[in-house]
């Protein structure tokens, strides 16, 4: 009978193992946000995108501006076709966020399609049934405001049920919220209306080409002002500048022409090389941040986490100030803080509504694959396979190369899959990159850096994988990626986050002593990332890249002087070795 009791013991032990494995799997599933539902979500307007969540994981995000479409574009039919082409099955839920002012008007007067721009309560949603390809599917819509909050919380590493604060600051909204353990969102205060529009409008004041009767700044103006603010050399406004600050920040947002005695306003039409305007750009940037900081300091409980969303969440200087403020236990900003994340936020909101789970797994490289099926003139290139060692050698010899790997990045920042790469040592490289990109010379170039070297060169002790915070350079050797105020907007890389780029940086470090490269977006001026070989060919020839690399295959422009010099030098070195 011993064998019988032993068999029972083994069976019980095995049963316990199965139960323990089931418990572990259950907990793992909860952490992963496993939710058995397929959600197709779209933001049709500004920064349009179509997103698929499946079982709690972001499967794709098709962004309207990508593939050389205009920045900030609304969705078009080709985006819809691209998204449908990625689907393997019909979705269970289709959802849309509120965006255009018309949507809010229709919502207030009985819209069945879109919830409006504002609204954060659990009742600010529409749930109905629709037909999709002759099948019943659930339809869901929630507000643009909720989409921002849910995007930031759902993409953060904060576990479900974590109380925290949220800050949404963008063109229209400038608001703090409290999120409780049940994910009830409480609006604490509209701290400053239209912070993004207020910020960008200052750029128009100094621009002679900007009509002062224009109510809103151009979409690109805020990013340019962020670069100019770093040139500021004083922190105290003059008497006249104080009057301008009061006009810009103390009252309602209004067009510049409403400023009394506009013709004598400080910095009117002075251009962007004017140092006094650059000084004021820094003062103004600090003034906007201080309005929000003072509210947080005086009204929020210390040491809770903060999640940030909205276009102002792309301001790396402000993000860094929040991190260093000492008010919050941690600060999280998603790489899609602007409206490119709105469709993700609405999908997370729908997932929470139907499954109770507000958390998702995601990868920043969740865009579409690069297309190589287009026709282009290959005869102008030397084409061959090249490993990381050869590409690193080219970059160390001052070639500037387009770099394509995998799917494109979600959000506006190039993070090593649709990038232009270059050596980081010379300021002349920064100047050449800005010429290639057809943009102002005051714009900085960001570094991509091995995680293990980030503290040594930039004082960054943790990961910074999405280029959303600034750090201070600790060496003068990296002139191409150090901004005028000594800071750098770094991206850190590990084998986990981007293996191909990590391999290249490792070999570049072996050759030069620095695991750092210039990394800037691969795009035509005013358009989203290049995502097909025909556009990449045109860009290379028209704007002066020395070549490009697609998934380890290098295309080197035969008429590039730098490539010919590299080729001759490499041939000579090979000849010397043979001799």
XYZ file of C-alpha atoms in Angstrom:
579
model
C 0.000 0.000 0.000
C 3.037 2.261 0.262
C 2.925 2.910 -3.442
C -0.746 3.920 -3.145
C -0.110 6.522 -0.440
C 2.931 7.757 -2.336
C 0.830 8.158 -5.463
C -1.748 10.151 -3.485
C 1.025 12.306 -2.014
C 2.466 12.970 -5.458
C -1.008 13.753 -6.797
C -1.668 16.190 -3.957
C 1.704 17.822 -4.461
C 0.986 18.112 -8.177
C -2.469 19.533 -7.446
C -0.898 22.139 -5.166
C 1.571 23.034 -7.907
C -1.264 23.419 -10.403
C -3.222 25.618 -7.972
C -0.140 27.748 -7.239
C 0.582 28.075 -10.976
C -3.031 29.094 -11.550
C -2.822 31.723 -8.820
C 0.462 33.037 -10.271
C -1.026 33.104 -13.756
C -4.100 34.905 -12.439
C -1.946 37.540 -10.775
C 0.219 37.829 -13.885
C -2.864 38.216 -16.039
C -4.099 40.987 -13.754
C -0.738 42.768 -13.924
C -0.683 42.431 -17.685
C -4.167 43.843 -17.918
C -5.414 40.732 -19.679
C -8.927 41.575 -20.833
C -10.499 39.310 -23.384
C -11.852 41.952 -25.701
C -10.793 43.482 -29.031
C -11.245 47.238 -29.210
C -10.870 49.344 -32.342
C -10.631 53.017 -31.405
C -10.207 56.147 -33.466
C -9.532 59.827 -33.002
C -10.700 61.339 -36.289
C -9.400 64.885 -35.850
C -6.166 66.686 -34.956
C -3.303 64.158 -34.543
C -5.691 61.522 -35.861
C -5.051 57.862 -35.094
C -6.662 54.421 -35.248
C -5.759 51.975 -32.490
C -6.329 48.284 -31.786
C -6.280 46.913 -28.235
C -6.560 43.160 -27.933
C -6.656 41.290 -24.630
C -5.187 44.272 -22.808
C -2.331 44.858 -25.229
C -1.748 47.624 -27.767
C -1.451 45.824 -31.098
C -1.198 48.817 -33.428
C -1.547 52.557 -33.677
C -1.917 53.972 -37.179
C -1.226 57.715 -37.008
C -2.501 60.031 -39.715
C 0.657 62.156 -39.961
C 2.995 59.195 -40.495
C 4.175 58.051 -43.939
C 4.994 61.643 -44.946
C 1.539 63.098 -44.373
C 1.188 66.571 -42.906
C 1.920 66.951 -39.202
C -1.135 67.002 -36.928
C -3.298 65.612 -39.764
C -6.835 64.268 -39.366
C -7.623 60.723 -40.462
C -8.076 59.977 -44.151
C -9.450 56.952 -45.956
C -5.973 55.488 -46.555
C -5.402 55.437 -42.775
C -8.628 53.479 -42.356
C -7.542 51.007 -45.055
C -4.104 50.626 -43.445
C -5.737 49.890 -40.097
C -8.224 47.412 -41.554
C -5.317 45.698 -43.294
C -3.781 44.980 -39.884
C -6.936 43.361 -38.444
C -7.130 39.592 -38.137
C -10.703 39.498 -36.897
C -13.676 41.741 -36.262
C -13.492 43.906 -33.127
C -15.852 43.464 -30.202
C -15.971 47.205 -29.530
C -15.617 50.249 -31.770
C -15.050 53.546 -30.020
C -14.373 57.201 -30.725
C -13.347 60.155 -28.624
C -14.763 63.651 -28.724
C -12.668 66.236 -30.529
C -14.149 68.901 -32.773
C -16.200 71.671 -31.139
C -19.087 70.472 -33.326
C -18.969 67.129 -31.520
C -19.473 68.861 -28.186
C -22.350 70.912 -29.578
C -24.005 67.768 -30.941
C -23.410 65.955 -27.659
C -25.149 68.719 -25.710
C -28.069 68.515 -28.129
C -28.449 64.751 -28.339
C -25.545 63.283 -30.348
C -25.531 59.481 -30.582
C -21.966 59.398 -31.902
C -19.547 61.521 -29.914
C -19.152 62.703 -26.365
C -17.766 66.226 -26.203
C -14.406 67.778 -25.464
C -14.780 68.191 -21.695
C -16.178 65.892 -19.035
C -14.537 63.392 -16.667
C -17.341 61.650 -14.790
C -18.209 58.009 -15.448
C -21.467 59.254 -16.965
C -19.694 61.265 -19.671
C -19.830 58.325 -22.081
C -22.026 56.916 -24.813
C -22.598 53.153 -24.997
C -24.710 51.655 -27.747
C -24.917 48.846 -30.271
C -23.825 49.234 -33.894
C -23.515 47.078 -37.002
C -20.058 46.370 -38.403
C -19.607 44.054 -41.401
C -23.060 42.571 -40.741
C -22.297 41.834 -37.105
C -23.441 43.485 -33.908
C -20.628 45.259 -32.051
C -20.584 47.509 -29.031
C -20.024 51.219 -29.639
C -18.365 53.467 -27.063
C -17.451 57.136 -26.904
C -16.046 59.249 -24.102
C -14.750 62.787 -23.864
C -11.439 64.086 -25.155
C -10.598 65.046 -21.588
C -11.157 61.507 -20.254
C -9.092 60.120 -23.131
C -6.077 62.149 -22.003
C -6.431 61.089 -18.366
C -7.002 57.401 -19.161
C -4.144 57.335 -21.668
C -1.691 58.605 -19.069
C -2.907 56.321 -16.266
C -3.439 53.238 -18.428
C 0.015 53.390 -20.025
C 1.804 54.107 -16.744
C 3.388 51.390 -14.599
C 1.073 52.293 -11.733
C -0.951 49.201 -10.703
C -4.708 49.254 -11.000
C -6.175 50.867 -7.906
C -3.287 53.258 -7.282
C -4.510 56.700 -6.165
C -2.691 59.471 -8.007
C -2.953 62.923 -9.522
C -3.256 63.718 -13.212
C -2.353 66.878 -15.073
C -3.788 67.528 -18.511
C -2.287 70.585 -20.146
C -2.724 71.153 -23.849
C -4.077 73.752 -26.235
C -7.393 74.185 -24.411
C -7.292 72.306 -21.091
C -5.001 73.180 -18.177
C -6.347 71.121 -15.302
C -5.353 69.023 -12.283
C -7.347 65.902 -11.312
C -7.414 63.401 -8.481
C -7.853 59.707 -9.344
C -9.018 57.379 -6.566
C -8.619 53.609 -6.169
C -11.818 52.944 -8.156
C -10.607 55.194 -10.993
C -13.119 57.908 -10.250
C -11.700 61.118 -11.710
C -12.274 64.286 -9.725
C -11.532 67.615 -11.387
C -9.628 69.650 -8.806
C -9.184 72.925 -10.684
C -8.947 74.453 -14.137
C -5.655 76.102 -13.244
C -5.075 78.010 -16.495
C -7.223 77.897 -19.603
C -5.545 77.249 -22.952
C -1.955 76.900 -21.686
C -0.691 75.431 -24.946
C -2.244 78.186 -27.040
C -0.950 80.837 -24.634
C 2.522 79.354 -24.838
C 2.655 79.160 -28.632
C 1.173 82.604 -29.257
C 4.325 84.310 -27.927
C 6.299 82.914 -30.855
C 3.847 84.669 -33.166
C 4.466 87.985 -31.403
C 8.109 88.017 -32.524
C 7.389 86.593 -35.984
C 6.816 89.339 -38.577
C 4.958 86.837 -40.781
C 2.386 85.912 -38.126
C -0.898 87.899 -38.343
C -1.523 89.454 -34.952
C -5.256 89.061 -35.507
C -4.799 85.280 -35.622
C -6.599 83.760 -32.647
C -4.483 80.622 -32.385
C -0.758 79.946 -32.804
C 0.488 77.636 -35.518
C 0.820 74.021 -34.407
C 4.617 74.037 -34.637
C 5.182 77.315 -32.744
C 5.149 75.842 -29.225
C 7.973 73.424 -29.997
C 10.081 76.198 -31.467
C 9.504 78.418 -28.442
C 10.605 75.544 -26.205
C 13.952 75.531 -28.032
C 14.306 79.324 -27.824
C 13.530 79.432 -24.090
C 16.810 77.636 -23.408
C 18.711 80.657 -24.751
C 17.360 82.897 -21.982
C 20.014 84.669 -19.897
C 17.852 86.538 -17.394
C 14.946 85.657 -15.157
C 13.383 88.999 -14.243
C 10.968 90.750 -16.629
C 11.105 94.472 -17.319
C 8.179 96.742 -16.435
C 6.868 96.570 -19.992
C 7.318 92.805 -20.056
C 5.297 92.513 -16.841
C 2.406 94.258 -18.588
C 2.745 91.798 -21.459
C 2.796 88.866 -19.024
C -0.411 90.112 -17.413
C -2.083 90.336 -20.806
C -0.913 86.886 -21.878
C -1.581 85.023 -18.623
C -3.806 86.916 -16.182
C -6.944 87.284 -18.287
C -8.754 85.223 -20.897
C -6.786 83.954 -23.870
C -7.142 86.387 -26.764
C -5.499 87.376 -29.997
C -2.390 89.562 -29.881
C -4.157 92.464 -31.558
C -6.211 92.912 -28.366
C -3.076 94.086 -26.520
C -3.327 97.797 -25.794
C -0.721 99.767 -27.741
C 0.377 96.671 -29.649
C 2.648 98.732 -31.918
C 4.872 99.484 -28.929
C 4.678 96.056 -27.326
C 8.034 94.565 -26.326
C 9.445 92.057 -28.840
C 6.887 92.801 -31.548
C 8.175 91.396 -34.876
C 11.808 91.380 -33.655
C 12.552 87.922 -35.060
C 14.133 84.968 -33.333
C 17.776 85.989 -33.288
C 16.937 88.832 -30.911
C 18.486 88.019 -27.533
C 15.974 90.053 -25.538
C 13.128 88.055 -27.047
C 14.981 84.852 -26.222
C 15.373 86.103 -22.656
C 11.656 86.753 -22.429
C 10.851 83.347 -23.947
C 12.560 81.753 -20.940
C 10.824 84.095 -18.496
C 7.452 83.349 -20.091
C 8.029 79.591 -20.061
C 8.895 79.717 -16.355
C 5.863 81.904 -15.626
C 3.435 79.380 -17.127
C 5.024 76.490 -15.272
C 4.993 78.444 -12.007
C 1.207 78.948 -12.206
C 0.725 75.174 -12.204
C 3.528 74.525 -9.733
C 2.089 76.927 -7.173
C -1.307 75.254 -7.412
C 0.232 71.814 -6.929
C 2.383 72.989 -4.030
C -0.505 74.619 -2.205
C -3.316 72.139 -2.901
C -2.032 68.607 -3.554
C -1.088 65.951 -1.036
C 2.623 65.162 -1.071
C 4.191 61.969 -2.414
C 1.418 60.635 -4.599
C 2.260 59.794 -8.216
C 1.570 62.256 -11.037
C 0.624 61.255 -14.585
C 0.768 63.902 -17.304
C -1.038 64.165 -20.640
C -1.703 66.816 -23.275
C 0.632 68.455 -25.762
C 2.447 70.405 -23.039
C 3.588 67.006 -21.786
C 6.081 67.053 -24.674
C 7.873 70.008 -23.062
C 10.938 68.240 -21.653
C 11.975 71.196 -19.493
C 8.590 71.275 -17.752
C 8.561 67.480 -17.310
C 11.976 67.662 -15.682
C 10.816 70.436 -13.343
C 7.896 68.290 -12.218
C 10.249 65.400 -11.581
C 12.592 67.603 -9.554
C 9.841 69.517 -7.707
C 9.790 67.142 -4.728
C 5.985 67.043 -4.716
C 5.324 63.608 -6.242
C 6.559 60.073 -5.615
C 6.982 59.583 -9.363
C 6.101 61.323 -12.607
C 4.977 59.506 -15.746
C 4.503 61.000 -19.210
C 3.464 58.726 -22.105
C 5.253 59.107 -25.454
C 1.826 59.928 -26.924
C 1.057 62.752 -24.485
C -0.324 64.853 -27.341
C -3.517 63.983 -29.205
C -1.822 61.063 -30.975
C -2.613 59.236 -27.720
C -6.296 60.179 -27.631
C -7.458 57.054 -29.458
C -5.414 54.925 -27.035
C -7.019 56.725 -24.097
C -10.529 56.165 -25.420
C -9.741 52.487 -26.014
C -8.458 52.164 -22.432
C -11.631 53.863 -21.208
C -13.739 51.370 -23.171
C -11.688 48.449 -21.854
C -12.207 49.723 -18.304
C -15.946 50.067 -18.883
C -16.399 46.551 -20.308
C -13.819 44.580 -18.289
C -13.019 46.668 -15.202
C -9.360 46.833 -16.190
C -7.741 50.212 -17.036
C -4.206 48.912 -17.660
C -2.555 47.891 -20.935
C 0.710 46.451 -22.133
C 2.290 48.501 -24.879
C 5.382 48.950 -26.996
C 6.403 52.339 -28.357
C 7.159 50.637 -31.693
C 3.535 49.787 -32.480
C 3.115 51.679 -35.748
C 3.116 50.227 -39.264
C 5.995 48.367 -40.933
C 8.233 50.168 -43.439
C 7.191 49.648 -47.080
C 9.882 48.676 -49.572
C 7.555 47.784 -52.452
C 7.671 51.225 -54.116
C 9.714 51.840 -57.259
C 12.865 53.967 -56.921
C 16.134 54.441 -58.816
C 18.458 51.978 -57.082
C 21.342 52.549 -59.505
C 22.383 55.749 -57.752
C 23.330 53.729 -54.642
C 25.941 51.224 -53.611
C 23.763 48.603 -51.935
C 24.883 45.788 -49.678
C 24.284 44.129 -46.337
C 26.177 45.837 -43.528
C 26.574 44.797 -39.904
C 26.692 47.156 -36.930
C 30.480 47.374 -37.110
C 30.437 48.757 -40.652
C 27.580 51.194 -39.976
C 29.357 52.432 -36.828
C 32.506 52.964 -38.897
C 30.546 55.078 -41.388
C 28.993 57.184 -38.635
C 32.380 57.652 -36.953
C 33.655 58.919 -40.316
C 30.964 61.656 -40.249
C 28.485 60.101 -42.648
C 24.885 61.003 -41.824
C 22.491 58.118 -42.427
C 18.786 57.462 -42.360
C 18.000 54.517 -40.101
C 14.926 52.298 -40.480
C 14.079 49.342 -38.276
C 10.849 47.489 -37.517
C 7.581 49.362 -37.061
C 7.443 53.109 -36.637
C 7.223 54.793 -33.246
C 3.921 55.953 -31.813
C 3.900 59.629 -30.890
C 5.959 62.438 -32.427
C 9.455 61.502 -31.169
C 11.831 59.399 -33.285
C 13.199 56.705 -30.980
C 15.503 54.753 -33.242
C 13.181 53.130 -35.771
C 12.609 56.122 -38.082
C 15.692 58.197 -37.317
C 18.565 60.112 -38.818
C 21.783 59.098 -37.062
C 25.122 60.877 -36.913
C 28.245 61.161 -34.761
C 27.633 63.390 -31.692
C 30.924 65.254 -31.420
C 30.887 68.364 -33.651
C 28.614 71.397 -33.551
C 28.969 71.495 -37.341
C 27.113 68.156 -37.397
C 24.202 69.752 -35.538
C 24.183 72.561 -38.089
C 24.257 70.124 -40.998
C 21.408 68.101 -39.493
C 19.266 71.226 -39.147
C 20.042 72.069 -42.775
C 19.027 68.564 -43.854
C 15.810 68.899 -41.887
C 15.171 72.397 -43.325
C 14.644 73.992 -39.928
C 15.980 76.830 -37.779
C 19.527 76.624 -36.441
C 18.402 77.358 -32.884
C 16.770 73.907 -32.753
C 18.684 71.290 -30.714
C 19.553 67.747 -31.756
C 18.854 64.992 -29.242
C 21.219 62.195 -28.222
C 20.465 58.493 -28.052
C 22.646 56.836 -25.432
C 23.426 53.417 -24.022
C 21.612 53.119 -20.692
C 24.831 52.098 -18.963
C 26.564 55.299 -20.117
C 23.708 57.738 -19.422
C 24.832 58.641 -15.904
C 28.453 59.176 -16.946
C 27.714 61.533 -19.829
C 24.355 63.079 -18.830
C 23.831 62.458 -15.121
C 20.806 60.258 -15.878
C 20.696 57.415 -13.351
C 17.450 55.789 -14.546
C 15.892 54.876 -17.851
C 14.654 57.644 -20.134
C 13.467 55.632 -23.152
C 11.068 58.127 -24.737
C 13.023 61.396 -24.920
C 10.736 63.284 -22.527
C 13.144 64.707 -19.930
C 16.263 66.857 -20.052
C 19.559 66.092 -18.356
C 22.744 68.112 -18.048
C 25.691 67.082 -20.205
C 28.819 66.263 -18.208
C 31.328 66.572 -21.018
C 32.131 69.105 -23.723
C 32.930 66.312 -26.169
C 29.294 65.863 -27.257
C 28.777 69.272 -28.858
C 26.281 68.115 -31.496
C 23.783 66.907 -28.879
C 24.301 69.511 -26.141
C 21.866 72.427 -26.224
C 23.000 76.004 -25.647
C 22.125 75.805 -21.923
C 24.142 72.622 -21.419
C 21.191 70.224 -21.379
C 20.256 67.297 -23.590
C 16.917 65.612 -24.255
C 18.241 62.080 -24.096
C 16.837 58.713 -25.073
C 18.361 55.764 -23.242
C 18.569 52.365 -24.934
C 18.876 48.811 -23.633
C 18.804 45.460 -25.460
C 15.223 45.130 -24.246
C 13.982 48.468 -25.573
C 15.730 48.461 -28.985
C 18.245 45.695 -29.610
C 19.334 46.716 -33.114
C 20.066 50.281 -32.004
C 21.741 49.046 -28.819
C 24.053 46.838 -30.879
C 25.007 49.803 -33.061
C 25.690 52.046 -30.066
C 27.804 49.321 -28.450
C 30.026 48.999 -31.516
C 30.201 52.791 -31.907
C 31.394 52.983 -28.296
C 34.087 50.379 -28.973
C 35.317 52.512 -31.840
C 35.029 56.015 -30.327
C 34.721 55.590 -26.565
C 31.153 57.009 -26.530
C 27.950 54.993 -26.692
C 26.101 58.082 -27.939
C 24.744 59.169 -31.333
C 22.746 62.084 -32.736
C 19.152 60.955 -33.182
C 16.605 63.097 -34.979
C 13.410 62.223 -36.805
C 13.457 60.951 -40.381
C 10.876 63.206 -41.989
C 10.269 65.944 -44.511
C 9.816 69.346 -42.878
C 6.225 69.725 -41.691
C 5.395 66.051 -42.225
C 5.406 62.835 -40.211
C 7.960 60.024 -40.332
C 8.982 58.630 -43.696
C 7.642 55.095 -44.029
C 8.346 53.981 -47.601
C 11.500 53.586 -49.652
C 10.429 55.944 -52.440
C 10.074 58.870 -50.037
C 13.323 57.910 -48.347
C 15.133 57.903 -51.693
C 13.731 61.345 -52.564
C 14.633 62.726 -49.143
C 18.193 61.372 -49.311
C 18.871 62.912 -52.709
C 17.066 66.212 -52.142
C 18.323 67.043 -48.653
C 21.770 65.507 -48.554
C 21.862 62.332 -46.525
C 24.893 60.190 -47.343
C 22.682 57.119 -47.470
C 20.341 55.038 -45.377
C 20.065 51.675 -43.660
C 16.946 49.502 -43.779
C 16.955 46.448 -41.519
C 20.709 45.970 -41.882
C 20.893 46.665 -45.624
C 22.787 49.848 -46.469
C 22.122 52.153 -49.435
C 25.017 54.579 -49.943
C 24.640 57.501 -52.325
C 27.360 57.241 -54.955
C 27.646 60.993 -55.469
C 28.024 61.726 -51.755
C 31.420 63.339 -51.167
C 31.635 62.014 -47.634
C 30.808 58.494 -48.758
C 33.448 58.621 -51.493
C 36.026 59.857 -48.972
C 35.040 57.072 -46.592
C 35.193 54.529 -49.404
C 38.651 55.688 -50.495
C 39.945 55.723 -46.923
C 38.514 52.278 -46.251
C 40.014 50.891 -49.474
C 43.401 52.367 -48.560
C 43.245 50.841 -45.092
C 42.369 47.451 -46.584
C 45.237 47.768 -49.079
C 47.701 48.603 -46.290
C 46.613 45.516 -44.353
C 47.124 43.324 -47.404
C 50.564 44.839 -47.998
